[in-house]
PDB file of C-alpha atoms in Angstrom:
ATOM      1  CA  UNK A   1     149.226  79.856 109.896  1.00 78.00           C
ATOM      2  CA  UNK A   2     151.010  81.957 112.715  1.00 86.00           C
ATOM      3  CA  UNK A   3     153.871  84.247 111.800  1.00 92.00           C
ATOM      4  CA  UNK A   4     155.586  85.470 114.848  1.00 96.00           C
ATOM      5  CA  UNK A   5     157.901  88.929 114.108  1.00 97.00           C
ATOM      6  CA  UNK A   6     160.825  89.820 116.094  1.00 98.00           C
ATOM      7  CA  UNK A   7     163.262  92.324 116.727  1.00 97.00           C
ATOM      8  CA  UNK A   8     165.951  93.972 116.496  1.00 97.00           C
ATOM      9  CA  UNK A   9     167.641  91.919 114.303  1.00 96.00           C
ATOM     10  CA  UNK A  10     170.919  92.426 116.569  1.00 97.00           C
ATOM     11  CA  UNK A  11     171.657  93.808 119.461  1.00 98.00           C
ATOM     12  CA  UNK A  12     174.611  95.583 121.000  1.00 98.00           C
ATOM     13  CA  UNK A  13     174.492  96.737 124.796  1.00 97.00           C
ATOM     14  CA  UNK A  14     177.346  97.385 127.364  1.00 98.00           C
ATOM     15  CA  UNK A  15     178.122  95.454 130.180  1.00 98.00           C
ATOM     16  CA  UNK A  16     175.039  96.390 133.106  1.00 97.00           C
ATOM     17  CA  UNK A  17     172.722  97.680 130.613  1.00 97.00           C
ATOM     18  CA  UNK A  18     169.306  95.812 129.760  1.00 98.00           C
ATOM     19  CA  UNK A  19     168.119  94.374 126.926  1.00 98.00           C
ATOM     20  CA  UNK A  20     164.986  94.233 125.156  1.00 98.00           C
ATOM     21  CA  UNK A  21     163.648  92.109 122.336  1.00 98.00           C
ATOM     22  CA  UNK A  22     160.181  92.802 120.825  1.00 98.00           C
ATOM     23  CA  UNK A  23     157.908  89.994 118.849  1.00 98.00           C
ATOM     24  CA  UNK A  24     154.978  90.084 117.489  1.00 98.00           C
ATOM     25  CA  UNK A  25     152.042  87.082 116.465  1.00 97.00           C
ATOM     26  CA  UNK A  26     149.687  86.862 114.084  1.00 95.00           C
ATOM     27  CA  UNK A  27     147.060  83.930 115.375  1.00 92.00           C
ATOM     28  CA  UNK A  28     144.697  85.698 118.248  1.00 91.00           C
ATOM     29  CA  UNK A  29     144.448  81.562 119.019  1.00 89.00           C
ATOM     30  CA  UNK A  30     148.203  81.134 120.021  1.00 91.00           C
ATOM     31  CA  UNK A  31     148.205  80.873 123.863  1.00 90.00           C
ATOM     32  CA  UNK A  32     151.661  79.874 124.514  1.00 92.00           C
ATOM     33  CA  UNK A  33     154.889  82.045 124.213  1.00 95.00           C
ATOM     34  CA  UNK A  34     158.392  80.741 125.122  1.00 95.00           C
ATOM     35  CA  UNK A  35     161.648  81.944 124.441  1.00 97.00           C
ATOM     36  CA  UNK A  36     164.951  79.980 123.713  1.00 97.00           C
ATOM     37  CA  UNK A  37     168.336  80.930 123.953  1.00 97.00           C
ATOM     38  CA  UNK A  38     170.563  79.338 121.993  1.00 96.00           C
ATOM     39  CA  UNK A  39     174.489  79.642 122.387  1.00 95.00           C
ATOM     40  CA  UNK A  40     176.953  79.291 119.346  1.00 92.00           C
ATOM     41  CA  UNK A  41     177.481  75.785 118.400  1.00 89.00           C
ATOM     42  CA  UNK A  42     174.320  74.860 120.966  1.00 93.00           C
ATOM     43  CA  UNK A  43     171.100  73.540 121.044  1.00 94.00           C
ATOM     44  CA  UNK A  44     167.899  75.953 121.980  1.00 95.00           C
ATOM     45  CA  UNK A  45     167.564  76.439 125.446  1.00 95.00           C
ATOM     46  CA  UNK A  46     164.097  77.612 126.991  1.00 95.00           C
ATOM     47  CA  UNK A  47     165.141  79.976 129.570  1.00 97.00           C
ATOM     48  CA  UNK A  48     161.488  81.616 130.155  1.00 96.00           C
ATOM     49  CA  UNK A  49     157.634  81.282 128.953  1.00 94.00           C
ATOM     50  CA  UNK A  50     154.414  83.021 129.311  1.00 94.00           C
ATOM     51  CA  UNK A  51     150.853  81.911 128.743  1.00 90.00           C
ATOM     52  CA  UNK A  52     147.880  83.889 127.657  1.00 85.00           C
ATOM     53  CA  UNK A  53     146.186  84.196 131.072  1.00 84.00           C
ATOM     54  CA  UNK A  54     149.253  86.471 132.313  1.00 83.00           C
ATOM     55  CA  UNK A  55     150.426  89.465 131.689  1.00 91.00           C
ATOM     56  CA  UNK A  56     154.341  89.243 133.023  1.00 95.00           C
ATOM     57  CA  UNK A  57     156.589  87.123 134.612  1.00 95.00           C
ATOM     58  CA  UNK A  58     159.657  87.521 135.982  1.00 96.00           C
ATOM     59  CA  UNK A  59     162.802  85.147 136.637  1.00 94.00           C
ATOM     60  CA  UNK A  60     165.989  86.836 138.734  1.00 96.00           C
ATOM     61  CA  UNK A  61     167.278  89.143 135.292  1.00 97.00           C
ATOM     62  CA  UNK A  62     164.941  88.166 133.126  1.00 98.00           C
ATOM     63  CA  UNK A  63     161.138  88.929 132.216  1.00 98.00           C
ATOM     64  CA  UNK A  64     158.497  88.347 129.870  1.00 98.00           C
ATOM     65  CA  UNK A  65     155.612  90.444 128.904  1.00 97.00           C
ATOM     66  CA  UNK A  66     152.453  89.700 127.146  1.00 96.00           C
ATOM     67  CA  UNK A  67     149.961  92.364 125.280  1.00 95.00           C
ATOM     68  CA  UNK A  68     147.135  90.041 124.153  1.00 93.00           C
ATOM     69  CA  UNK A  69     144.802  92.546 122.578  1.00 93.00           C
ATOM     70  CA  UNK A  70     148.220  93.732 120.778  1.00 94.00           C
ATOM     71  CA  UNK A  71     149.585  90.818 120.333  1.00 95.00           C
ATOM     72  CA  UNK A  72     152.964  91.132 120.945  1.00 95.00           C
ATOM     73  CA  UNK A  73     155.365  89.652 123.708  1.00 97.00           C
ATOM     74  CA  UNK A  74     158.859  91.153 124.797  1.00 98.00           C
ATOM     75  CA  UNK A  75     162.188  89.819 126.558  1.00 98.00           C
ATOM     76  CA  UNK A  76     163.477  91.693 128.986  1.00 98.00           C
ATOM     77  CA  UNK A  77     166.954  91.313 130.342  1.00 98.00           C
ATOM     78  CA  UNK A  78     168.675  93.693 132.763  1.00 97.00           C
ATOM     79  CA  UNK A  79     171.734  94.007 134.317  1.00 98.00           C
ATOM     80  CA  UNK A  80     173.445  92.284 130.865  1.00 98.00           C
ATOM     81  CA  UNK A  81     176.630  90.169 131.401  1.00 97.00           C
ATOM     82  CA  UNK A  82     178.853  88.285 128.718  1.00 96.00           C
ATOM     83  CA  UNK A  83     177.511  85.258 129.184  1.00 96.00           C
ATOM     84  CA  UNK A  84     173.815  86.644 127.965  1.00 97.00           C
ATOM     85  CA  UNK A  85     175.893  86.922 124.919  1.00 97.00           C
ATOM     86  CA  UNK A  86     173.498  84.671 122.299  1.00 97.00           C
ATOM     87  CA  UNK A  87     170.555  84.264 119.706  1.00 97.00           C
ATOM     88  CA  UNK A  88     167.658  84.638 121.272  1.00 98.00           C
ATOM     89  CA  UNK A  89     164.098  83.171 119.769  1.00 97.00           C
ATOM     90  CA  UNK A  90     160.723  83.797 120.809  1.00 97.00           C
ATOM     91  CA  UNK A  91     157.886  81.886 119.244  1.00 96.00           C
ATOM     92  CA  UNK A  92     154.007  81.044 119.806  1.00 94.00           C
ATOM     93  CA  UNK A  93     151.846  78.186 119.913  1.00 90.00           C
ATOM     94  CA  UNK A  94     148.755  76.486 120.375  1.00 82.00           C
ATOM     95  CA  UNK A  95     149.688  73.538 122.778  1.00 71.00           C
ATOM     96  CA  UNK A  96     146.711  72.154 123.807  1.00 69.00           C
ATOM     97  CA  UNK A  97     145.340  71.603 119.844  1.00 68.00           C
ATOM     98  CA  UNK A  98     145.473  68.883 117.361  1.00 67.00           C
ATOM     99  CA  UNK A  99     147.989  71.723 115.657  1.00 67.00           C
ATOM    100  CA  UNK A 100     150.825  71.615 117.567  1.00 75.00           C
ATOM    101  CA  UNK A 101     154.057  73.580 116.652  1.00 83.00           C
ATOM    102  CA  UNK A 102     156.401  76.364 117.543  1.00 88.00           C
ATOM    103  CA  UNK A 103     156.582  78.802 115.361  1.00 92.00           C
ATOM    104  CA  UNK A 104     159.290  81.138 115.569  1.00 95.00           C
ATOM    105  CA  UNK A 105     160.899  84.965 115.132  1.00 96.00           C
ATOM    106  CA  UNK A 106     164.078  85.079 112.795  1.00 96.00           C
ATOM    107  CA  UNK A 107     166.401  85.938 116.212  1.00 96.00           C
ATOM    108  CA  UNK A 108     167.690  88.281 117.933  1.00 97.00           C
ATOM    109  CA  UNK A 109     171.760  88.386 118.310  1.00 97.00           C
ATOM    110  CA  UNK A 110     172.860  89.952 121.407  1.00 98.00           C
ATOM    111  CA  UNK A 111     176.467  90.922 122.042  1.00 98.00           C
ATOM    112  CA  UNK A 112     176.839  91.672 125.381  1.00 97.00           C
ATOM    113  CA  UNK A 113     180.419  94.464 125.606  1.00 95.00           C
ATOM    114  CA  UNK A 114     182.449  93.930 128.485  1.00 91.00           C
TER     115      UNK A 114
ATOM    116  CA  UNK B   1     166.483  61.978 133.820  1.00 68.00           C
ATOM    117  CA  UNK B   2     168.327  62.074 130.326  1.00 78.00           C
ATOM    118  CA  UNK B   3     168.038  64.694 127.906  1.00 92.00           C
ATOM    119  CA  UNK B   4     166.730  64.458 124.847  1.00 96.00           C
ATOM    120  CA  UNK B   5     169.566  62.868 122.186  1.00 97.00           C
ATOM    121  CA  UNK B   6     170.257  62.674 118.523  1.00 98.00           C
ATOM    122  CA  UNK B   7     172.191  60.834 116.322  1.00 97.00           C
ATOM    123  CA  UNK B   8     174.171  61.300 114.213  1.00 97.00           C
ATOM    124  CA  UNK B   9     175.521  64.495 115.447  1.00 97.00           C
ATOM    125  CA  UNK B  10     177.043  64.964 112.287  1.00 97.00           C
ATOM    126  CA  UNK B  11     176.894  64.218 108.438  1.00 96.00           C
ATOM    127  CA  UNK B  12     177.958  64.527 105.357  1.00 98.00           C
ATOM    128  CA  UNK B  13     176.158  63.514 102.310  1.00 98.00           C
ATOM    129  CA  UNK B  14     176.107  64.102  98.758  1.00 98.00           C
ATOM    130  CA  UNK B  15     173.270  64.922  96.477  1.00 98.00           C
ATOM    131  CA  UNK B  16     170.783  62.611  95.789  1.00 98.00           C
ATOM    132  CA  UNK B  17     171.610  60.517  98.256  1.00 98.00           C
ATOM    133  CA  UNK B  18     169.013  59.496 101.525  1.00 98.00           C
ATOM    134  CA  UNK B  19     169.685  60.188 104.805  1.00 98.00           C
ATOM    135  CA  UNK B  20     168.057  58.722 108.205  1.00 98.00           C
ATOM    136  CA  UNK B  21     168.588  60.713 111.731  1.00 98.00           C
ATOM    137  CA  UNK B  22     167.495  59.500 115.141  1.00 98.00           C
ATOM    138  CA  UNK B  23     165.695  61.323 118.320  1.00 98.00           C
ATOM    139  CA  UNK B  24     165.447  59.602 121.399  1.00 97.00           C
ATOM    140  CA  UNK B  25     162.963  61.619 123.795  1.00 96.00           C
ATOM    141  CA  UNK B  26     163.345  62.566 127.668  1.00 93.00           C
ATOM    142  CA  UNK B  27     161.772  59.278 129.199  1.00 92.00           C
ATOM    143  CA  UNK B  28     158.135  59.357 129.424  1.00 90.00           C
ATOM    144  CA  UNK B  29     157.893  62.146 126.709  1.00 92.00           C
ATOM    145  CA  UNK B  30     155.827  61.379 124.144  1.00 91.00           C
ATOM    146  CA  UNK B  31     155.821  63.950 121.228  1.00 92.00           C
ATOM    147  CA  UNK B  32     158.680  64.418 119.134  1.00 95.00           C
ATOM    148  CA  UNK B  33     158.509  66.938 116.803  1.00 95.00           C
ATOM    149  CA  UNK B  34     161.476  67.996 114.257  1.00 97.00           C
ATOM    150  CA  UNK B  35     163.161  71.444 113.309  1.00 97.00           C
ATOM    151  CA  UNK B  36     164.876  72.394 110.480  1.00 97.00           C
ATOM    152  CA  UNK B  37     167.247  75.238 111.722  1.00 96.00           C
ATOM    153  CA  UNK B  38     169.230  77.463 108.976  1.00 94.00           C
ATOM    154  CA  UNK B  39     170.849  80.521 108.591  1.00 88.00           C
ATOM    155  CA  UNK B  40     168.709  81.893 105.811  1.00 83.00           C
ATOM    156  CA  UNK B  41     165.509  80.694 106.882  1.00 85.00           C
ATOM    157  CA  UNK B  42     165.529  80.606 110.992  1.00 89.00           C
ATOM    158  CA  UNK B  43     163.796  77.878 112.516  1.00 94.00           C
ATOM    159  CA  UNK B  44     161.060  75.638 110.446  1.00 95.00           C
ATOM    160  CA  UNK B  45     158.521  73.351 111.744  1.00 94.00           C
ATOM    161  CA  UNK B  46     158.927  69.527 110.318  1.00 96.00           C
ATOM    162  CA  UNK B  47     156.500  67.548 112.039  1.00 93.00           C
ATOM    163  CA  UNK B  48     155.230  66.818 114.796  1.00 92.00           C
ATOM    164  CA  UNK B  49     154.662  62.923 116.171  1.00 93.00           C
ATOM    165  CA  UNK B  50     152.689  61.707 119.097  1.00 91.00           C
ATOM    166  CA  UNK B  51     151.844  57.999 119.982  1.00 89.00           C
ATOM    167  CA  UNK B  52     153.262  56.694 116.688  1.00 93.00           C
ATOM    168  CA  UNK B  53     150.791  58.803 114.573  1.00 92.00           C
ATOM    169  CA  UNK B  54     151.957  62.109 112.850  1.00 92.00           C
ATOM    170  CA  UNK B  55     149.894  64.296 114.261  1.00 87.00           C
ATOM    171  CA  UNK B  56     151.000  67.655 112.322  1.00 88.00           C
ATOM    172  CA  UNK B  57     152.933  69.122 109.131  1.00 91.00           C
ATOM    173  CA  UNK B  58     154.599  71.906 108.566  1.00 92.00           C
ATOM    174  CA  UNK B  59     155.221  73.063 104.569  1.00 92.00           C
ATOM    175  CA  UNK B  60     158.455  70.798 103.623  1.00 96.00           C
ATOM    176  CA  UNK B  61     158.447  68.516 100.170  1.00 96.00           C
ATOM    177  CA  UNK B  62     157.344  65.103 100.586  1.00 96.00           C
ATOM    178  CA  UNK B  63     160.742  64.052 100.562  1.00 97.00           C
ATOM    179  CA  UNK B  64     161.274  64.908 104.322  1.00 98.00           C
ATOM    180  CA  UNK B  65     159.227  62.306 106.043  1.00 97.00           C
ATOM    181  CA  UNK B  66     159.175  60.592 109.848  1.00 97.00           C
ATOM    182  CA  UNK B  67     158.031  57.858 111.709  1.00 97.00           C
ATOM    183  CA  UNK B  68     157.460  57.153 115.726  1.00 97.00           C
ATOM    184  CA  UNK B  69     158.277  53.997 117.106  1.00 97.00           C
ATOM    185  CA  UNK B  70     155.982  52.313 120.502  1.00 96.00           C
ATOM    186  CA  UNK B  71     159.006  53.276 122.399  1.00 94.00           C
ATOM    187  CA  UNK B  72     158.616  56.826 121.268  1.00 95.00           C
ATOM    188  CA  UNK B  73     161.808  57.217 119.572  1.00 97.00           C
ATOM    189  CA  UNK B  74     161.723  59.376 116.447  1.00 98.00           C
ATOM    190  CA  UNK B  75     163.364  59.225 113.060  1.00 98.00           C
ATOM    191  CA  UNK B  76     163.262  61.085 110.203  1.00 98.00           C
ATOM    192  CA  UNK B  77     164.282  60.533 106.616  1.00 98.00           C
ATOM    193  CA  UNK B  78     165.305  63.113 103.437  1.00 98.00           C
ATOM    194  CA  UNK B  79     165.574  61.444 100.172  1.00 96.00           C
ATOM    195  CA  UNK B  80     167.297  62.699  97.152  1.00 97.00           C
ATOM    196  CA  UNK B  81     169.136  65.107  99.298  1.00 98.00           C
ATOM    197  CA  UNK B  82     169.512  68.657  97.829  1.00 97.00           C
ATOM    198  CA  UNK B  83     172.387  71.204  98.532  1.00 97.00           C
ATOM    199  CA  UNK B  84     170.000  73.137 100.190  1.00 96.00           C
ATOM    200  CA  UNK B  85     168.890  70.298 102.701  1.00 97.00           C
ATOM    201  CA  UNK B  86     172.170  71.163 104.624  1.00 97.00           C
ATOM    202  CA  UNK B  87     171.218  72.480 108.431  1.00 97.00           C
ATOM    203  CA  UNK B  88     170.882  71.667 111.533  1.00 97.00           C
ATOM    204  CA  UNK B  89     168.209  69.624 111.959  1.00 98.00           C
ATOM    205  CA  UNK B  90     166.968  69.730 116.015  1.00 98.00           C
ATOM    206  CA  UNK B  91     164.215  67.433 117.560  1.00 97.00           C
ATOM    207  CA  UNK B  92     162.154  68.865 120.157  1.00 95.00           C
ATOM    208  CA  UNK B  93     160.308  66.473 122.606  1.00 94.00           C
ATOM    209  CA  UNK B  94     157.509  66.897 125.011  1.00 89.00           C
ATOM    210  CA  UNK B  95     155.114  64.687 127.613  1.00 82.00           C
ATOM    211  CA  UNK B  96     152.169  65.195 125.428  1.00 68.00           C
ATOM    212  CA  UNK B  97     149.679  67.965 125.837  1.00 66.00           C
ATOM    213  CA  UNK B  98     152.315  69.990 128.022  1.00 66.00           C
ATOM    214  CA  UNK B  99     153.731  73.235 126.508  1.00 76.00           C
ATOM    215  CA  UNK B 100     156.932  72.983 127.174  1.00 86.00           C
ATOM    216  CA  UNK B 101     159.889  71.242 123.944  1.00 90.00           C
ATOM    217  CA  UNK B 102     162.894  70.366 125.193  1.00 93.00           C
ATOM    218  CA  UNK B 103     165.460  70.333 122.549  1.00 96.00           C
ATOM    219  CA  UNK B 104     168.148  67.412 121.195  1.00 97.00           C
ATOM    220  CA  UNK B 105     171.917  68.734 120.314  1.00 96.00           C
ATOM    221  CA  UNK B 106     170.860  68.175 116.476  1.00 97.00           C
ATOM    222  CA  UNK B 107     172.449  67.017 113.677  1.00 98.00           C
ATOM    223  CA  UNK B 108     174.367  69.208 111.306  1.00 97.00           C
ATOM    224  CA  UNK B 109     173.804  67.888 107.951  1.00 98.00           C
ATOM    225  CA  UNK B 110     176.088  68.630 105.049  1.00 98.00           C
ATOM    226  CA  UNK B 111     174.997  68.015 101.557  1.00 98.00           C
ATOM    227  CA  UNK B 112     177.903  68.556  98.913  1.00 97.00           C
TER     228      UNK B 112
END
């Protein structure tokens, strides 16, 4: 099955600094990548995704790239403020099979200093 | 439209005993699949339902099973709870073959 790898673990930056959180996949099939944030006490939130037919997209502070032949997919975040402050979780899938799931990194805590 | 709800939000159980939770998908969603979320172990894929039919099955005892009702609703049942069954337990729902879960609130089981 996939196994998706991510890090850092945690994540410290200051206040205006960006932020960057690395994953990695194992199944060359998975064509889907999203990534959740998920605030303490909060359900996952999907605050951007990427599919295998593109290599980046970008949202206001936030971006997503995708290395297909390397497979591995990173978060971007720049100018950090407090309220970035969460777990983020990437994870892959195969949406479009008969083996549906999300399968996701361990997290990434980012602390966001003011 | 509504978001996707669960109930109960919370629980507390005892070993051995059963427990039943509830996901009600966004309206017109009709895959429901089920998360086990813990500290120790991150996210885990339950299952996965679609048109009343579980469609996939991620590596849990058979004492974690599910069922989809015509309305699309969702449950899913532990027996003989185990102190280790306690998490958060999150249902994700989608329109079908679209790629994008939207996630319940979960329920936080306890198991003392």
């Amino acid at each position: 099955g996939e196994n998706v790898e991510q890090h850092p673990s945690t994540l410290s930056v200051q206040e205006g600094d960006s932020a960057v959180i690395k994953c990695t996949y194992s199944d060359s099939a998975s064509n889907y990548f999203p990534w959740y944030k998920q605030e303490l006490g909060k359900r996952p939130q999907l605050i951007i995704d990427i599919r295998s037919n593109v290599g980046e997209k970008k949202d206001q502070r936030i971006a997503v790239t995708l290395n297909k032949t390397a497979k591995h997919f990173s978060l971007h975040i720049t100018e950090t403020q407090p309220e970035d402050s969460a777990v983020y979780f990437c994870a892959a899938s195969r949406p479009r099979s008969n083996d549906y799931k999300l399968s996701f990194g361990a997290g990434t805590t980012v602390t966001v200093r003011a | 439209k509504a978001g996707v709800t669960q109930t109960p939000r919370y629980l507390i159980k005892t070993r051995g005993q059963q427990v039943t939770l509830s996901c009600s998908p966004i309206s017109g969603h009709r895959s429901v699949s089920w998360y086990q979320q813990t500290p120790g172990q991150g996210l885990q894929f339950l299952f996965e339902y679609f048109s009343e039919t579980q469609r996939n099955k991620g590596n849990f005892p058979g004492r974690f099973s599910g069922r989809q009702f015509s309305n699309s609703r969702s449950e899913m049942n532990v027996s003989t709870l185990e102190l280790g069954d306690s998490a958060l337990y999150l249902c994700a729902t989608r329109p079908g073959q679209g790629e994008t879960q939207y996630f319940g609130p979960g329920t936080r089981l306890l198991v003392l």
